[in-house]
Structures are given as structure tokens and as C-alpha cells.
């Protein structure tokens, strides 16, 4: 039997991660959501979201319903989680994420590489979808239609990464450079505190894979933004309940 290519494993990993993110949104929402709302929040094309929803409904993790409306127009299809998280002993989305992470971890270095690549694709796509949204400053507003995003400076890129991390549930906080840094010297490494890991239970057992996805996500976002060369290092569980992401300009590492 031919061995599955790395590109195929990356595609499967990214698909699984996206599906888990959609399921997490459904489980955390107080009301059913339609495809456009989900697509806007996870940064995926509506047709891709619809495909993931079909799979979640087919396996019983999500429920599809038709909007009840009295006004003219075609009713929307709405989606909700099949059961509240608190009523599921072995939470289904964590089980799905665990299976995905465990499969990649079993592949050793190639699994970590695939997880990083999946994260990079995810981060790049989130920037692309975000740039397509209307904004007061539209310098990069048409990036998704015209190709790669316009280059941005390091500070702007960092703030965009923090925004993306917040959107997907990390509750990030940007640290202020310490008093030891002297103005006029090379910029101090930027540190982003991550106060909530959306896949904490999975990360405790497969931290290499899960952290690789998250590191790749930041790398992919920075690359998509054409930010100055930056290396990303994750420090899992640097203190109770908090992981640290260290963003260092390449010139500092030389």
C-alpha cells in the first residue's frame, strides 16, 4: 500500500482542525448559527464550512434545523451542537481533536511537520479572510482578491496576530518590554501570553502536535502579512494556566 504523502496528511490535519473549531463554536454558542456566521468566525469559505457541517451532522455531533420565520424570504438553515458540552462525559470535540493529535504524534517528526504545516495554512487563511472584511483602513482590504497581503511593519503584524489569537479563543495578552530593554537597540523579543488553550486537554497529552499547530498558525499569519522575518517559539505552561509565545526578529537570533 503506498504511503500517504505529507501534503495529503497536511490536508487531512487542516480539515480536522477546522472541523473541531466549528464544533467548538457550535458548543459555545447560546443560539443556533448559520453558515455565513460560522464562516466569518472561523475564517473559512462558506462552502468549506458547509462541507464540515455536513460531516458533523452525519456523525451526530451537530443538528441542522430550518429557521422559523413569518416574513417573506427563504428560511435559513441553522446549526447547533447535538448536546451541551456539560452533558457529554467524554466530550466529543475533545475526542475528535485527540484522535487527530494522536495520529499525528504517532508519525513522529513527520507528524509534527504536518501539524506545523496545517497551522501555517490555517494562519495564512485567517489573515486572508480577515483582510477581505470591510475596514476603515482598507490598505490591505482587497488582499484576498488580489493576492498576497500588503507588507506591514512588525508592530502591526504582532497586533494582527494577537487579534487572531483572541478570535479563536486564546485570550491573549501582549507583554510590555521589560525595563532592561534600552531604547535605540534592537527590539526586545515580543512575548504574547496565552491564557486559554482551546485544546488544553489534548495539549497535555500531545503538546508537541498541538503546540506545533499553534506555532504554525502564528508563523503562517506573519508570513501572509509579509512581516519582517520573525521566529516563533512556544513555551507551553510557562506558569499555571499560561503559555508564552516568543516572537523574535531574525536579526536578534543571528
PDB file of C-alpha atoms in Angstrom:
ATOM      1  CA  UNK A   1       0.000   0.000   0.000  1.00  0.00           C
ATOM      2  CA  UNK A   2       1.515   3.394  -0.951  1.00  0.00           C
ATOM      3  CA  UNK A   3       2.436   5.684   1.910  1.00  0.00           C
ATOM      4  CA  UNK A   4       0.249   8.757   2.217  1.00  0.00           C
ATOM      5  CA  UNK A   5       2.113  11.880   1.103  1.00  0.00           C
ATOM      6  CA  UNK A   6       2.991  14.679   3.528  1.00  0.00           C
ATOM      7  CA  UNK A   7       0.760  17.070   1.547  1.00  0.00           C
ATOM      8  CA  UNK A   8      -2.171  14.662   1.960  1.00  0.00           C
ATOM      9  CA  UNK A   9      -1.540  14.325   5.714  1.00  0.00           C
ATOM     10  CA  UNK A  10      -1.355  18.115   5.997  1.00  0.00           C
ATOM     11  CA  UNK A  11      -4.658  18.472   4.143  1.00  0.00           C
ATOM     12  CA  UNK A  12      -6.324  15.918   6.420  1.00  0.00           C
ATOM     13  CA  UNK A  13      -4.877  17.577   9.526  1.00  0.00           C
ATOM     14  CA  UNK A  14      -6.071  21.027   8.487  1.00  0.00           C
ATOM     15  CA  UNK A  15      -9.523  19.676   7.660  1.00  0.00           C
ATOM     16  CA  UNK A  16      -9.753  18.016  11.061  1.00  0.00           C
ATOM     17  CA  UNK A  17      -8.597  21.124  12.903  1.00  0.00           C
ATOM     18  CA  UNK A  18     -11.118  23.298  11.043  1.00  0.00           C
ATOM     19  CA  UNK A  19     -13.939  20.866  11.807  1.00  0.00           C
ATOM     20  CA  UNK A  20     -13.061  20.853  15.501  1.00  0.00           C
ATOM     21  CA  UNK A  21     -13.031  24.672  15.517  1.00  0.00           C
ATOM     22  CA  UNK A  22     -16.533  24.741  14.001  1.00  0.00           C
ATOM     23  CA  UNK A  23     -17.804  22.221  16.537  1.00  0.00           C
ATOM     24  CA  UNK A  24     -16.282  24.261  19.369  1.00  0.00           C
ATOM     25  CA  UNK A  25     -18.126  27.357  18.140  1.00  0.00           C
ATOM     26  CA  UNK A  26     -21.429  25.471  17.995  1.00  0.00           C
ATOM     27  CA  UNK A  27     -20.906  24.142  21.521  1.00  0.00           C
ATOM     28  CA  UNK A  28     -20.064  27.577  22.930  1.00  0.00           C
ATOM     29  CA  UNK A  29     -22.915  29.438  21.201  1.00  0.00           C
ATOM     30  CA  UNK A  30     -26.141  30.196  23.060  1.00  0.00           C
ATOM     31  CA  UNK A  31     -28.140  30.030  19.827  1.00  0.00           C
ATOM     32  CA  UNK A  32     -28.019  28.152  16.523  1.00  0.00           C
ATOM     33  CA  UNK A  33     -25.695  29.623  13.883  1.00  0.00           C
ATOM     34  CA  UNK A  34     -25.975  29.743  10.106  1.00  0.00           C
ATOM     35  CA  UNK A  35     -23.184  29.109   7.599  1.00  0.00           C
ATOM     36  CA  UNK A  36     -22.240  32.791   6.993  1.00  0.00           C
ATOM     37  CA  UNK A  37     -21.908  33.436  10.731  1.00  0.00           C
ATOM     38  CA  UNK A  38     -19.708  30.372  11.225  1.00  0.00           C
ATOM     39  CA  UNK A  39     -17.607  31.173   8.152  1.00  0.00           C
ATOM     40  CA  UNK A  40     -16.923  34.702   9.406  1.00  0.00           C
ATOM     41  CA  UNK A  41     -15.829  33.455  12.825  1.00  0.00           C
ATOM     42  CA  UNK A  42     -13.535  30.618  11.728  1.00  0.00           C
ATOM     43  CA  UNK A  43     -12.113  32.368   8.655  1.00  0.00           C
ATOM     44  CA  UNK A  44     -13.139  29.743   6.108  1.00  0.00           C
ATOM     45  CA  UNK A  45     -15.102  29.902   2.868  1.00  0.00           C
ATOM     46  CA  UNK A  46     -18.842  29.207   3.368  1.00  0.00           C
ATOM     47  CA  UNK A  47     -18.715  26.188   1.060  1.00  0.00           C
ATOM     48  CA  UNK A  48     -15.892  24.717   3.171  1.00  0.00           C
ATOM     49  CA  UNK A  49     -17.869  25.346   6.365  1.00  0.00           C
ATOM     50  CA  UNK A  50     -20.944  23.744   4.802  1.00  0.00           C
ATOM     51  CA  UNK A  51     -18.907  20.633   3.951  1.00  0.00           C
ATOM     52  CA  UNK A  52     -17.618  20.358   7.533  1.00  0.00           C
ATOM     53  CA  UNK A  53     -21.153  20.826   8.891  1.00  0.00           C
ATOM     54  CA  UNK A  54     -22.442  18.023   6.673  1.00  0.00           C
ATOM     55  CA  UNK A  55     -19.833  15.706   8.207  1.00  0.00           C
ATOM     56  CA  UNK A  56     -20.637  16.804  11.772  1.00  0.00           C
ATOM     57  CA  UNK A  57     -24.363  16.272  11.186  1.00  0.00           C
ATOM     58  CA  UNK A  58     -23.718  12.867   9.587  1.00  0.00           C
ATOM     59  CA  UNK A  59     -21.824  11.596  12.644  1.00  0.00           C
ATOM     60  CA  UNK A  60     -24.353  13.036  15.102  1.00  0.00           C
ATOM     61  CA  UNK A  61     -22.220  15.848  16.571  1.00  0.00           C
ATOM     62  CA  UNK A  62     -24.336  18.670  15.116  1.00  0.00           C
ATOM     63  CA  UNK A  63     -28.025  19.222  14.373  1.00  0.00           C
ATOM     64  CA  UNK A  64     -29.459  21.024  11.348  1.00  0.00           C
ATOM     65  CA  UNK A  65     -32.752  22.905  11.603  1.00  0.00           C
ATOM     66  CA  UNK A  66     -34.785  25.291   9.433  1.00  0.00           C
ATOM     67  CA  UNK A  67     -35.308  28.822  10.708  1.00  0.00           C
ATOM     68  CA  UNK A  68     -38.881  29.547  11.761  1.00  0.00           C
ATOM     69  CA  UNK A  69     -39.884  32.823  10.134  1.00  0.00           C
ATOM     70  CA  UNK A  70     -43.106  34.575   9.180  1.00  0.00           C
ATOM     71  CA  UNK A  71     -41.635  37.243   6.921  1.00  0.00           C
ATOM     72  CA  UNK A  72     -41.069  36.674   3.187  1.00  0.00           C
ATOM     73  CA  UNK A  73     -37.883  35.055   2.017  1.00  0.00           C
ATOM     74  CA  UNK A  74     -36.191  31.716   2.123  1.00  0.00           C
ATOM     75  CA  UNK A  75     -35.608  30.493   5.688  1.00  0.00           C
ATOM     76  CA  UNK A  76     -32.010  29.928   6.749  1.00  0.00           C
ATOM     77  CA  UNK A  77     -30.505  26.599   7.720  1.00  0.00           C
ATOM     78  CA  UNK A  78     -29.305  26.781  11.313  1.00  0.00           C
ATOM     79  CA  UNK A  79     -26.829  24.541  13.118  1.00  0.00           C
ATOM     80  CA  UNK A  80     -26.302  23.721  16.763  1.00  0.00           C
ATOM     81  CA  UNK A  81     -24.307  21.198  18.746  1.00  0.00           C
ATOM     82  CA  UNK A  82     -26.044  17.878  19.283  1.00  0.00           C
ATOM     83  CA  UNK A  83     -25.668  18.128  23.064  1.00  0.00           C
ATOM     84  CA  UNK A  84     -24.296  20.677  25.545  1.00  0.00           C
ATOM     85  CA  UNK A  85     -20.673  20.066  26.496  1.00  0.00           C
ATOM     86  CA  UNK A  86     -21.590  19.539  30.138  1.00  0.00           C
ATOM     87  CA  UNK A  87     -23.801  16.566  29.274  1.00  0.00           C
ATOM     88  CA  UNK A  88     -21.133  14.648  27.367  1.00  0.00           C
ATOM     89  CA  UNK A  89     -18.859  12.600  29.701  1.00  0.00           C
ATOM     90  CA  UNK A  90     -16.077  12.235  27.132  1.00  0.00           C
ATOM     91  CA  UNK A  91     -16.568  15.450  25.254  1.00  0.00           C
ATOM     92  CA  UNK A  92     -16.872  14.640  21.575  1.00  0.00           C
ATOM     93  CA  UNK A  93     -14.885  17.542  20.192  1.00  0.00           C
ATOM     94  CA  UNK A  94     -12.003  16.761  22.552  1.00  0.00           C
ATOM     95  CA  UNK A  95     -12.173  13.140  21.462  1.00  0.00           C
ATOM     96  CA  UNK A  96     -12.033  14.221  17.816  1.00  0.00           C
ATOM     97  CA  UNK A  97      -9.094  16.540  18.469  1.00  0.00           C
ATOM     98  CA  UNK A  98      -7.374  13.831  20.499  1.00  0.00           C
ATOM     99  CA  UNK A  99      -7.692  11.293  17.713  1.00  0.00           C
ATOM    100  CA  UNK A 100      -6.253  13.801  15.250  1.00  0.00           C
ATOM    101  CA  UNK A 101      -3.346  14.781  17.511  1.00  0.00           C
ATOM    102  CA  UNK A 102      -2.623  11.186  18.496  1.00  0.00           C
ATOM    103  CA  UNK A 103      -2.486  10.119  14.868  1.00  0.00           C
ATOM    104  CA  UNK A 104      -0.021  12.857  14.006  1.00  0.00           C
ATOM    105  CA  UNK A 105       2.059  12.212  17.125  1.00  0.00           C
ATOM    106  CA  UNK A 106       2.387   8.545  16.137  1.00  0.00           C
ATOM    107  CA  UNK A 107       4.042   9.707  12.912  1.00  0.00           C
ATOM    108  CA  UNK A 108       6.952  11.205  14.857  1.00  0.00           C
ATOM    109  CA  UNK A 109       8.773  14.115  13.265  1.00  0.00           C
ATOM    110  CA  UNK A 110       6.688  13.891  10.109  1.00  0.00           C
ATOM    111  CA  UNK A 111       3.532  14.272  12.210  1.00  0.00           C
ATOM    112  CA  UNK A 112       4.890  17.399  13.899  1.00  0.00           C
ATOM    113  CA  UNK A 113       5.883  18.738  10.484  1.00  0.00           C
ATOM    114  CA  UNK A 114       2.377  18.084   9.153  1.00  0.00           C
ATOM    115  CA  UNK A 115       0.847  19.773  12.222  1.00  0.00           C
ATOM    116  CA  UNK A 116       3.058  22.834  11.735  1.00  0.00           C
ATOM    117  CA  UNK A 117       2.178  22.998   8.041  1.00  0.00           C
ATOM    118  CA  UNK A 118      -1.530  22.717   8.860  1.00  0.00           C
ATOM    119  CA  UNK A 119      -1.192  25.545  11.361  1.00  0.00           C
ATOM    120  CA  UNK A 120       0.650  27.727   8.850  1.00  0.00           C
ATOM    121  CA  UNK A 121      -2.089  27.193   6.274  1.00  0.00           C
ATOM    122  CA  UNK A 122      -4.701  27.987   8.906  1.00  0.00           C
ATOM    123  CA  UNK A 123      -2.951  31.214   9.986  1.00  0.00           C
ATOM    124  CA  UNK A 124      -2.496  32.359   6.406  1.00  0.00           C
ATOM    125  CA  UNK A 125      -6.151  31.702   5.632  1.00  0.00           C
ATOM    126  CA  UNK A 126      -7.335  33.584   8.725  1.00  0.00           C
ATOM    127  CA  UNK A 127      -5.357  36.647   7.629  1.00  0.00           C
ATOM    128  CA  UNK A 128      -6.695  36.327   4.099  1.00  0.00           C
ATOM    129  CA  UNK A 129     -10.307  36.097   5.266  1.00  0.00           C
ATOM    130  CA  UNK A 130      -9.811  38.951   7.717  1.00  0.00           C
ATOM    131  CA  UNK A 131      -8.339  41.190   5.028  1.00  0.00           C
ATOM    132  CA  UNK A 132     -11.418  40.549   2.905  1.00  0.00           C
ATOM    133  CA  UNK A 133     -13.700  42.107   5.533  1.00  0.00           C
ATOM    134  CA  UNK A 134     -14.673  45.800   5.153  1.00  0.00           C
ATOM    135  CA  UNK A 135     -12.441  48.033   7.252  1.00  0.00           C
ATOM    136  CA  UNK A 136     -11.923  51.755   7.792  1.00  0.00           C
ATOM    137  CA  UNK A 137      -8.295  51.340   6.779  1.00  0.00           C
ATOM    138  CA  UNK A 138      -8.553  49.333   3.554  1.00  0.00           C
ATOM    139  CA  UNK A 139      -4.870  49.318   2.602  1.00  0.00           C
ATOM    140  CA  UNK A 140      -4.932  45.523   2.647  1.00  0.00           C
ATOM    141  CA  UNK A 141      -8.714  45.170   2.359  1.00  0.00           C
ATOM    142  CA  UNK A 142      -8.613  43.568  -1.075  1.00  0.00           C
ATOM    143  CA  UNK A 143      -5.738  41.198  -0.304  1.00  0.00           C
ATOM    144  CA  UNK A 144      -7.891  38.090  -0.524  1.00  0.00           C
ATOM    145  CA  UNK A 145      -8.944  39.043  -4.051  1.00  0.00           C
ATOM    146  CA  UNK A 146      -5.694  40.454  -5.385  1.00  0.00           C
ATOM    147  CA  UNK A 147      -3.117  38.039  -3.992  1.00  0.00           C
ATOM    148  CA  UNK A 148      -0.743  38.223  -1.010  1.00  0.00           C
ATOM    149  CA  UNK A 149      -1.424  40.783   1.682  1.00  0.00           C
ATOM    150  CA  UNK A 150       0.453  44.084   1.507  1.00  0.00           C
ATOM    151  CA  UNK A 151       3.579  44.120   3.712  1.00  0.00           C
ATOM    152  CA  UNK A 152       3.111  45.542   7.203  1.00  0.00           C
ATOM    153  CA  UNK A 153       5.543  46.573   9.899  1.00  0.00           C
ATOM    154  CA  UNK A 154       6.390  44.261  12.775  1.00  0.00           C
ATOM    155  CA  UNK A 155       4.215  46.051  15.323  1.00  0.00           C
ATOM    156  CA  UNK A 156       1.123  45.992  13.133  1.00  0.00           C
ATOM    157  CA  UNK A 157       1.694  42.322  12.322  1.00  0.00           C
ATOM    158  CA  UNK A 158       2.015  41.445  16.004  1.00  0.00           C
ATOM    159  CA  UNK A 159      -1.242  43.200  16.835  1.00  0.00           C
ATOM    160  CA  UNK A 160      -2.972  41.325  13.999  1.00  0.00           C
ATOM    161  CA  UNK A 161      -1.647  38.015  15.351  1.00  0.00           C
ATOM    162  CA  UNK A 162      -2.926  38.920  18.829  1.00  0.00           C
ATOM    163  CA  UNK A 163      -6.315  39.738  17.290  1.00  0.00           C
ATOM    164  CA  UNK A 164      -6.439  36.363  15.521  1.00  0.00           C
ATOM    165  CA  UNK A 165      -5.472  34.512  18.699  1.00  0.00           C
ATOM    166  CA  UNK A 166      -8.242  36.338  20.547  1.00  0.00           C
ATOM    167  CA  UNK A 167     -10.784  35.480  17.857  1.00  0.00           C
ATOM    168  CA  UNK A 168     -10.109  31.752  18.179  1.00  0.00           C
ATOM    169  CA  UNK A 169     -10.200  31.706  21.967  1.00  0.00           C
ATOM    170  CA  UNK A 170      -6.676  32.033  23.391  1.00  0.00           C
ATOM    171  CA  UNK A 171      -7.460  35.139  25.495  1.00  0.00           C
ATOM    172  CA  UNK A 172      -4.027  36.581  24.591  1.00  0.00           C
ATOM    173  CA  UNK A 173      -2.239  39.421  26.350  1.00  0.00           C
ATOM    174  CA  UNK A 174       0.706  41.272  24.834  1.00  0.00           C
ATOM    175  CA  UNK A 175       3.517  41.754  27.332  1.00  0.00           C
ATOM    176  CA  UNK A 176       5.195  45.150  27.576  1.00  0.00           C
ATOM    177  CA  UNK A 177       9.013  45.019  27.102  1.00  0.00           C
ATOM    178  CA  UNK A 178      10.816  44.865  30.421  1.00  0.00           C
ATOM    179  CA  UNK A 179      12.807  47.751  31.931  1.00  0.00           C
ATOM    180  CA  UNK A 180      16.076  46.097  30.864  1.00  0.00           C
ATOM    181  CA  UNK A 181      15.455  46.961  27.222  1.00  0.00           C
ATOM    182  CA  UNK A 182      17.205  50.131  26.084  1.00  0.00           C
ATOM    183  CA  UNK A 183      15.636  52.413  23.512  1.00  0.00           C
ATOM    184  CA  UNK A 184      17.602  52.580  20.281  1.00  0.00           C
ATOM    185  CA  UNK A 185      18.833  48.985  20.492  1.00  0.00           C
ATOM    186  CA  UNK A 186      17.376  46.037  18.604  1.00  0.00           C
ATOM    187  CA  UNK A 187      13.730  45.477  19.585  1.00  0.00           C
ATOM    188  CA  UNK A 188      13.233  43.149  22.525  1.00  0.00           C
ATOM    189  CA  UNK A 189      11.550  39.819  21.743  1.00  0.00           C
ATOM    190  CA  UNK A 190       7.787  40.201  21.773  1.00  0.00           C
ATOM    191  CA  UNK A 191       6.000  37.940  24.246  1.00  0.00           C
ATOM    192  CA  UNK A 192       2.319  37.059  23.929  1.00  0.00           C
ATOM    193  CA  UNK A 193       0.672  35.443  26.941  1.00  0.00           C
ATOM    194  CA  UNK A 194      -1.891  32.780  26.027  1.00  0.00           C
ATOM    195  CA  UNK A 195      -4.323  32.488  28.921  1.00  0.00           C
ATOM    196  CA  UNK A 196      -6.649  29.887  27.427  1.00  0.00           C
ATOM    197  CA  UNK A 197      -5.802  26.971  25.175  1.00  0.00           C
ATOM    198  CA  UNK A 198      -8.886  25.871  23.180  1.00  0.00           C
ATOM    199  CA  UNK A 199      -7.443  22.330  23.146  1.00  0.00           C
ATOM    200  CA  UNK A 200      -5.972  22.187  26.650  1.00  0.00           C
ATOM    201  CA  UNK A 201      -6.989  18.596  27.374  1.00  0.00           C
ATOM    202  CA  UNK A 202      -5.457  17.414  24.117  1.00  0.00           C
ATOM    203  CA  UNK A 203      -2.339  19.556  24.561  1.00  0.00           C
ATOM    204  CA  UNK A 204      -1.493  17.964  27.903  1.00  0.00           C
ATOM    205  CA  UNK A 205      -1.135  14.582  26.171  1.00  0.00           C
ATOM    206  CA  UNK A 206       0.118  15.650  22.739  1.00  0.00           C
ATOM    207  CA  UNK A 207       1.760  19.010  23.364  1.00  0.00           C
ATOM    208  CA  UNK A 208       4.266  18.612  20.520  1.00  0.00           C
ATOM    209  CA  UNK A 209       1.497  18.292  17.935  1.00  0.00           C
ATOM    210  CA  UNK A 210      -0.953  20.838  19.363  1.00  0.00           C
ATOM    211  CA  UNK A 211       1.746  23.432  20.052  1.00  0.00           C
ATOM    212  CA  UNK A 212       3.140  22.880  16.548  1.00  0.00           C
ATOM    213  CA  UNK A 213      -0.277  23.738  15.106  1.00  0.00           C
ATOM    214  CA  UNK A 214      -0.449  26.906  17.195  1.00  0.00           C
ATOM    215  CA  UNK A 215       3.136  27.916  16.400  1.00  0.00           C
ATOM    216  CA  UNK A 216       2.492  27.275  12.714  1.00  0.00           C
ATOM    217  CA  UNK A 217      -0.670  29.376  12.906  1.00  0.00           C
ATOM    218  CA  UNK A 218       1.339  32.393  14.080  1.00  0.00           C
ATOM    219  CA  UNK A 219       4.088  31.768  11.520  1.00  0.00           C
ATOM    220  CA  UNK A 220       1.556  31.472   8.709  1.00  0.00           C
ATOM    221  CA  UNK A 221      -0.185  34.686   9.750  1.00  0.00           C
ATOM    222  CA  UNK A 222       3.109  36.599   9.903  1.00  0.00           C
ATOM    223  CA  UNK A 223       4.178  35.271   6.520  1.00  0.00           C
ATOM    224  CA  UNK A 224       0.839  36.163   4.966  1.00  0.00           C
ATOM    225  CA  UNK A 225       1.247  39.686   6.337  1.00  0.00           C
ATOM    226  CA  UNK A 226       4.767  39.860   4.850  1.00  0.00           C
ATOM    227  CA  UNK A 227       6.023  40.972   8.238  1.00  0.00           C
ATOM    228  CA  UNK A 228       9.786  41.306   8.880  1.00  0.00           C
ATOM    229  CA  UNK A 229      11.430  37.913   9.412  1.00  0.00           C
ATOM    230  CA  UNK A 230      10.381  36.604  12.811  1.00  0.00           C
ATOM    231  CA  UNK A 231      10.963  33.288  14.558  1.00  0.00           C
ATOM    232  CA  UNK A 232       8.202  31.960  16.804  1.00  0.00           C
ATOM    233  CA  UNK A 233       8.875  29.853  19.898  1.00  0.00           C
ATOM    234  CA  UNK A 234       6.153  28.499  22.166  1.00  0.00           C
ATOM    235  CA  UNK A 235       6.771  27.925  25.857  1.00  0.00           C
ATOM    236  CA  UNK A 236       3.962  25.596  26.992  1.00  0.00           C
ATOM    237  CA  UNK A 237       2.639  26.026  30.537  1.00  0.00           C
ATOM    238  CA  UNK A 238       5.283  28.621  31.441  1.00  0.00           C
ATOM    239  CA  UNK A 239       3.213  29.217  34.549  1.00  0.00           C
ATOM    240  CA  UNK A 240      -0.089  27.728  35.711  1.00  0.00           C
ATOM    241  CA  UNK A 241      -2.725  28.271  33.051  1.00  0.00           C
ATOM    242  CA  UNK A 242      -0.486  30.370  30.815  1.00  0.00           C
ATOM    243  CA  UNK A 243       1.642  29.540  27.767  1.00  0.00           C
ATOM    244  CA  UNK A 244       4.033  32.063  26.223  1.00  0.00           C
ATOM    245  CA  UNK A 245       4.671  32.781  22.566  1.00  0.00           C
ATOM    246  CA  UNK A 246       8.065  34.411  21.950  1.00  0.00           C
ATOM    247  CA  UNK A 247       8.317  36.343  18.670  1.00  0.00           C
ATOM    248  CA  UNK A 248      11.927  37.241  17.884  1.00  0.00           C
ATOM    249  CA  UNK A 249      13.221  39.156  14.893  1.00  0.00           C
ATOM    250  CA  UNK A 250      15.670  37.107  12.854  1.00  0.00           C
ATOM    251  CA  UNK A 251      18.439  39.668  13.323  1.00  0.00           C
ATOM    252  CA  UNK A 252      18.316  39.073  17.084  1.00  0.00           C
ATOM    253  CA  UNK A 253      18.914  35.361  16.681  1.00  0.00           C
ATOM    254  CA  UNK A 254      21.981  35.871  14.460  1.00  0.00           C
TER     255      UNK A 254
END
